[in-house]
């Protein structure tokens, strides 16, 4: 059996915490945990530790929370930790060259895409939005670029018409944890070769903005259905229902019937009461789960019982002139 490694772990959200749990269950030693400073959260805006910090404290691991890592004083705990490798998972801070050079075996990153596709902040959402057939995990040797380092391990998982950002997040968190431990074991044994990323196929996954979540029914229904899945559970797709916002949690695309072909985008079409059928620029968006202000997500049949005017075929949703 190969030797254990002395590891520093850098990560912040729940996705990263899952990887820290896997590392805790491995034979490798965690010398230090880095995570972002506590942030205000909830209605009371109380300072709240990140999921990674909460897990680290639960296991009595040393925690370092610098605002940045540019100054020697901020880097000092890493220097003192005397580590073999730095593991980075959704940390959220830029790591300067001085930090990347500290570990004896370098820094490795768990990235939630099949690099070089979807470098950047929101690879899970962008893969679903683009209707990719697959996603996965890339274990990468870190350099100073934005997700440009050499690939160490790649593992794939499919995306289908039912995959949401929530379900893909959870699947990739599990796959990433398995890939990380496999990679560390192979690194310890000296059996983890690096492969440069291809020059072709590079795309960037920009952070998702709340403004993107408003649906434009002049677009194709299959495009909007993908956005609904990509923005579930954050920021959640929505449309205007009079003066209210209707948040759309689940929807699929359907072809338009010949009788609906001339209907303006955003118009509610007649149909069964278990869905809202909304005319789009091409096709129909069939909404099956939605949420009204002050309520919770619910099946459309239940929502219609509360708001009977939603039965009315011919009313229009969204922005229109």
Coordinates of C-alpha atoms in Angstrom, one line a residue:
X1 CA 0.0 0.0 0.0
X2 CA 1.3 3.5 -0.8
X3 CA 2.0 5.9 1.9
X4 CA -0.5 8.4 3.3
X5 CA -0.2 12.1 2.3
X6 CA -0.2 15.2 4.5
X7 CA -3.0 17.3 3.0
X8 CA -4.3 20.9 3.3
X9 CA -7.9 21.2 2.1
X10 CA -9.4 24.4 0.7
X11 CA -13.1 24.7 0.0
X12 CA -16.3 26.5 1.1
X13 CA -19.8 25.3 0.1
X14 CA -21.6 22.0 0.7
X15 CA -20.1 20.6 -2.6
X16 CA -16.7 21.0 -1.0
X17 CA -17.8 19.7 2.4
X18 CA -18.7 16.3 0.8
X19 CA -15.1 16.0 -0.4
X20 CA -13.8 16.9 3.0
X21 CA -15.9 14.1 4.5
X22 CA -14.4 11.6 2.0
X23 CA -10.9 12.8 2.9
X24 CA -11.7 12.4 6.6
X25 CA -12.7 8.7 5.9
X26 CA -9.5 8.1 3.9
X27 CA -6.0 7.2 5.2
X28 CA -4.6 10.7 4.3
X29 CA -3.9 13.2 7.1
X30 CA -5.6 16.6 7.1
X31 CA -3.1 19.1 8.4
X32 CA -5.1 22.3 7.7
X33 CA -8.5 23.4 6.3
X34 CA -8.9 26.7 4.5
X35 CA -12.3 28.2 3.9
X36 CA -13.7 31.6 3.2
X37 CA -14.5 34.0 6.2
X38 CA -17.9 33.6 7.9
X39 CA -20.6 35.5 6.0
X40 CA -24.0 37.0 7.0
X41 CA -26.9 34.6 6.2
X42 CA -30.5 34.1 6.9
X43 CA -33.2 36.7 7.9
X44 CA -31.1 37.9 10.9
X45 CA -28.0 38.2 8.7
X46 CA -26.0 36.4 11.4
X47 CA -22.4 35.6 10.6
X48 CA -22.5 32.0 9.6
X49 CA -19.6 29.5 9.0
X50 CA -19.3 27.8 5.7
X51 CA -20.3 24.1 5.5
X52 CA -16.6 23.3 5.2
X53 CA -15.7 25.2 8.4
X54 CA -18.6 23.6 10.3
X55 CA -17.4 20.1 9.3
X56 CA -13.8 20.9 10.1
X57 CA -14.7 22.2 13.6
X58 CA -16.8 19.1 14.2
X59 CA -13.7 17.0 13.7
X60 CA -11.3 19.4 15.5
X61 CA -9.3 20.3 12.4
X62 CA -7.3 23.5 12.3
X63 CA -9.1 26.2 10.2
X64 CA -7.7 29.2 8.4
X65 CA -10.0 31.9 6.9
X66 CA -8.0 34.5 5.1
X67 CA -9.8 37.2 3.0
X68 CA -7.1 36.6 0.4
X69 CA -3.8 34.7 0.1
X70 CA -1.5 37.3 -1.4
X71 CA 0.5 38.3 1.7
X72 CA 3.1 36.2 3.5
X73 CA 1.1 36.5 6.8
X74 CA -1.9 34.9 5.1
X75 CA 0.2 32.1 3.7
X76 CA 2.0 31.4 7.0
X77 CA -0.4 28.7 8.3
X78 CA 0.1 26.8 5.0
X79 CA 3.9 27.1 5.3
X80 CA 3.8 25.8 8.8
X81 CA 1.5 22.9 7.9
X82 CA 4.4 21.4 5.9
X83 CA 2.0 19.6 3.4
X84 CA 2.5 17.1 0.6
X85 CA -0.5 18.4 -1.4
X86 CA -3.1 21.1 -1.4
X87 CA -6.6 19.9 -2.4
X88 CA -8.9 22.7 -3.7
X89 CA -12.7 22.2 -4.2
X90 CA -14.9 25.2 -4.8
X91 CA -12.8 27.4 -2.6
X92 CA -13.6 30.8 -4.1
X93 CA -10.3 32.5 -3.7
X94 CA -7.5 33.0 -6.3
X95 CA -4.4 31.1 -5.3
X96 CA -1.2 32.9 -6.2
X97 CA 1.9 31.1 -7.6
X98 CA 3.6 31.3 -4.1
X99 CA 0.7 29.2 -2.6
X100 CA 0.6 26.7 -5.5
X101 CA 4.4 26.1 -5.1
X102 CA 4.2 25.4 -1.4
X103 CA 3.1 21.7 -1.3
X104 CA 5.8 19.1 -2.2
X105 CA 3.5 17.4 -4.7
X106 CA 1.6 20.5 -5.9
X107 CA -2.0 21.6 -5.7
X108 CA -4.9 19.7 -7.2
X109 CA -8.4 20.8 -8.0
X110 CA -11.7 18.9 -8.3
X111 CA -13.7 20.6 -11.1
X112 CA -17.3 19.8 -11.9
X113 CA -17.0 19.5 -15.6
X114 CA -15.3 17.7 -18.4
X115 CA -12.5 20.1 -19.0
X116 CA -11.8 22.1 -21.1
X117 CA -15.5 22.5 -21.4
X118 CA -17.1 24.8 -18.8
X119 CA -14.1 26.3 -17.1
X120 CA -15.2 28.8 -14.5
X121 CA -17.8 29.5 -11.8
X122 CA -21.0 27.6 -12.8
X123 CA -20.2 24.5 -14.7
X124 CA -23.1 22.5 -13.5
X125 CA -25.8 25.0 -14.5
X126 CA -24.2 25.8 -17.8
X127 CA -23.9 22.2 -18.9
X128 CA -27.6 21.7 -18.3
X129 CA -28.6 25.0 -19.9
X130 CA -26.6 24.1 -23.0
X131 CA -28.3 20.7 -23.1
X132 CA -25.0 18.8 -22.9
X133 CA -25.4 15.0 -23.0
X134 CA -22.8 14.5 -20.3
X135 CA -20.9 16.1 -17.5
X136 CA -18.4 14.8 -15.0
X137 CA -15.4 15.5 -12.8
X138 CA -11.9 16.5 -13.8
X139 CA -9.2 16.2 -11.2
X140 CA -6.7 18.8 -12.3
X141 CA -3.1 19.9 -11.4
X142 CA -3.5 23.6 -10.6
X143 CA -1.7 26.4 -12.3
X144 CA -2.3 30.2 -12.3
X145 CA -4.9 30.1 -15.1
X146 CA -8.6 29.7 -14.8
X147 CA -9.1 25.9 -14.7
X148 CA -6.3 25.5 -17.3
X149 CA -4.1 23.0 -15.5
X150 CA -3.2 19.5 -16.7
X151 CA -5.8 16.7 -16.3
X152 CA -5.0 13.9 -13.8
X153 CA -8.3 11.9 -13.8
X154 CA -11.6 12.3 -15.7
X155 CA -14.9 10.6 -14.7
X156 CA -18.1 11.1 -16.7
X157 CA -21.9 11.0 -15.8
X158 CA -24.9 11.5 -18.2
X159 CA -27.3 14.4 -18.3
X160 CA -30.8 13.7 -19.5
X161 CA -34.1 15.7 -19.8
X162 CA -34.8 15.1 -16.1
X163 CA -31.5 16.3 -14.7
X164 CA -31.6 19.4 -12.6
X165 CA -28.7 21.4 -11.2
X166 CA -29.7 20.0 -7.8
X167 CA -29.5 16.3 -8.9
X168 CA -26.4 16.8 -10.9
X169 CA -24.7 18.7 -8.0
X170 CA -25.3 15.8 -5.7
X171 CA -24.2 13.2 -8.2
X172 CA -21.0 15.1 -9.0
X173 CA -20.3 15.7 -5.3
X174 CA -20.3 11.9 -4.8
X175 CA -18.3 11.2 -8.0
X176 CA -15.8 14.0 -7.2
X177 CA -15.2 12.6 -3.7
X178 CA -14.5 9.1 -5.1
X179 CA -12.2 10.6 -7.8
X180 CA -10.3 12.7 -5.3
X181 CA -9.5 9.8 -3.0
X182 CA -8.5 7.6 -6.0
X183 CA -6.3 10.5 -7.2
X184 CA -4.6 11.0 -3.9
X185 CA -3.9 7.3 -3.5
X186 CA -2.4 7.2 -7.0
X187 CA -0.4 10.4 -6.3
X188 CA 1.0 8.8 -3.2
X189 CA 2.1 5.8 -5.2
X190 CA 3.7 7.9 -7.9
X191 CA 1.1 6.7 -10.5
X192 CA -0.8 9.8 -11.4
X193 CA 0.4 11.0 -14.8
X194 CA -0.7 14.5 -16.1
X195 CA -2.3 15.2 -19.5
X196 CA -2.5 18.7 -21.0
X197 CA -6.0 19.9 -21.7
X198 CA -7.0 20.0 -25.4
X199 CA -6.7 23.3 -27.1
X200 CA -10.1 22.8 -28.8
X201 CA -13.5 22.8 -27.0
X202 CA -12.8 25.5 -24.4
X203 CA -16.0 27.1 -23.0
X204 CA -16.5 29.3 -19.9
X205 CA -19.2 28.9 -17.3
X206 CA -20.0 32.4 -16.2
X207 CA -21.7 32.8 -12.8
X208 CA -25.5 32.7 -13.0
X209 CA -27.3 36.0 -12.5
X210 CA -30.8 36.4 -11.1
X211 CA -31.7 38.4 -14.2
X212 CA -31.2 35.3 -16.4
X213 CA -33.9 33.4 -14.5
X214 CA -36.8 35.4 -16.1
X215 CA -38.1 33.3 -18.9
X216 CA -38.6 34.8 -22.4
X217 CA -41.4 32.9 -24.1
X218 CA -40.4 34.1 -27.5
X219 CA -37.6 31.6 -27.3
X220 CA -37.9 27.8 -28.0
X221 CA -39.6 25.6 -25.4
X222 CA -36.7 23.1 -25.2
X223 CA -34.3 26.0 -24.4
X224 CA -36.6 27.2 -21.7
X225 CA -37.1 23.7 -20.2
X226 CA -33.3 23.4 -20.0
X227 CA -33.1 26.7 -18.2
X228 CA -35.7 25.6 -15.7
X229 CA -33.7 22.6 -14.9
X230 CA -30.4 24.5 -14.8
X231 CA -31.8 27.1 -12.4
X232 CA -33.3 24.6 -10.0
X233 CA -32.7 25.1 -7.1
X234 CA -31.0 28.5 -7.5
X235 CA -32.0 31.1 -8.6
X236 CA -35.2 29.4 -9.9
X237 CA -36.7 30.3 -13.2
X238 CA -39.7 32.6 -13.1
X239 CA -42.2 34.6 -15.1
X240 CA -44.7 37.4 -14.6
X241 CA -48.2 36.5 -13.7
X242 CA -49.9 39.9 -13.7
X243 CA -48.2 41.7 -10.8
X244 CA -46.9 38.6 -9.2
X245 CA -43.9 36.3 -9.9
X246 CA -44.6 32.7 -10.7
X247 CA -41.5 30.6 -10.0
X248 CA -41.2 27.6 -12.2
X249 CA -39.5 24.5 -10.7
X250 CA -40.3 21.8 -13.2
X251 CA -41.2 21.9 -16.9
X252 CA -40.8 20.0 -20.1
X253 CA -41.0 21.0 -23.8
X254 CA -43.8 19.7 -26.1
X255 CA -44.5 20.3 -29.7
X256 CA -47.3 22.8 -30.6
X257 CA -50.6 21.4 -31.9
X258 CA -51.7 22.7 -35.3
X259 CA -54.6 24.5 -33.6
X260 CA -52.1 26.4 -31.4
X261 CA -49.7 27.4 -34.1
X262 CA -50.8 31.1 -34.3
X263 CA -50.9 31.7 -30.6
X264 CA -48.7 34.5 -29.2
X265 CA -45.8 33.4 -27.0
X266 CA -46.6 33.5 -23.3
X267 CA -50.3 32.5 -23.9
X268 CA -51.8 29.8 -21.7
X269 CA -53.1 27.0 -23.9
X270 CA -56.0 24.7 -23.2
X271 CA -55.2 21.3 -21.7
X272 CA -55.5 19.1 -18.7
X273 CA -55.4 20.7 -15.2
X274 CA -52.2 18.9 -14.2
X275 CA -50.0 21.4 -16.1
X276 CA -49.7 24.9 -17.4
X277 CA -49.2 24.8 -21.2
X278 CA -47.5 28.0 -22.3
X279 CA -47.0 28.9 -26.0
X280 CA -43.4 29.6 -26.9
X281 CA -41.6 30.9 -30.0
X282 CA -41.2 27.3 -30.9
X283 CA -43.1 24.6 -29.1
X284 CA -44.9 24.6 -25.8
X285 CA -43.5 24.7 -22.2
X286 CA -45.5 22.3 -20.0
X287 CA -45.1 23.5 -16.4
X288 CA -45.8 20.8 -13.8
X289 CA -44.5 22.4 -10.6
X290 CA -44.5 26.1 -9.7
X291 CA -44.6 28.5 -6.7
X292 CA -46.6 31.6 -6.0
X293 CA -45.3 34.4 -3.7
X294 CA -45.5 33.4 0.0
X295 CA -46.2 29.8 -0.9
X296 CA -44.1 26.7 -1.5
X297 CA -43.4 24.8 -4.7
X298 CA -46.4 22.6 -5.5
X299 CA -47.9 20.6 -8.4
X300 CA -49.9 22.7 -10.8
X301 CA -53.2 21.0 -10.1
X302 CA -52.9 22.0 -6.4
X303 CA -51.7 25.5 -7.4
X304 CA -54.7 25.9 -9.7
X305 CA -57.0 24.9 -6.9
X306 CA -55.7 27.9 -5.0
X307 CA -55.7 30.3 -8.0
X308 CA -58.6 29.3 -10.1
X309 CA -58.0 32.0 -12.7
X310 CA -55.0 30.0 -13.9
X311 CA -57.5 27.7 -15.6
X312 CA -58.1 30.4 -18.1
X313 CA -56.7 29.5 -21.5
X314 CA -55.9 32.7 -23.4
X315 CA -54.3 34.7 -20.5
X316 CA -50.7 35.7 -21.1
X317 CA -47.7 35.3 -18.8
X318 CA -44.4 37.1 -18.9
X319 CA -43.3 40.4 -20.6
X320 CA -45.2 41.3 -23.8
X321 CA -45.9 44.5 -25.6

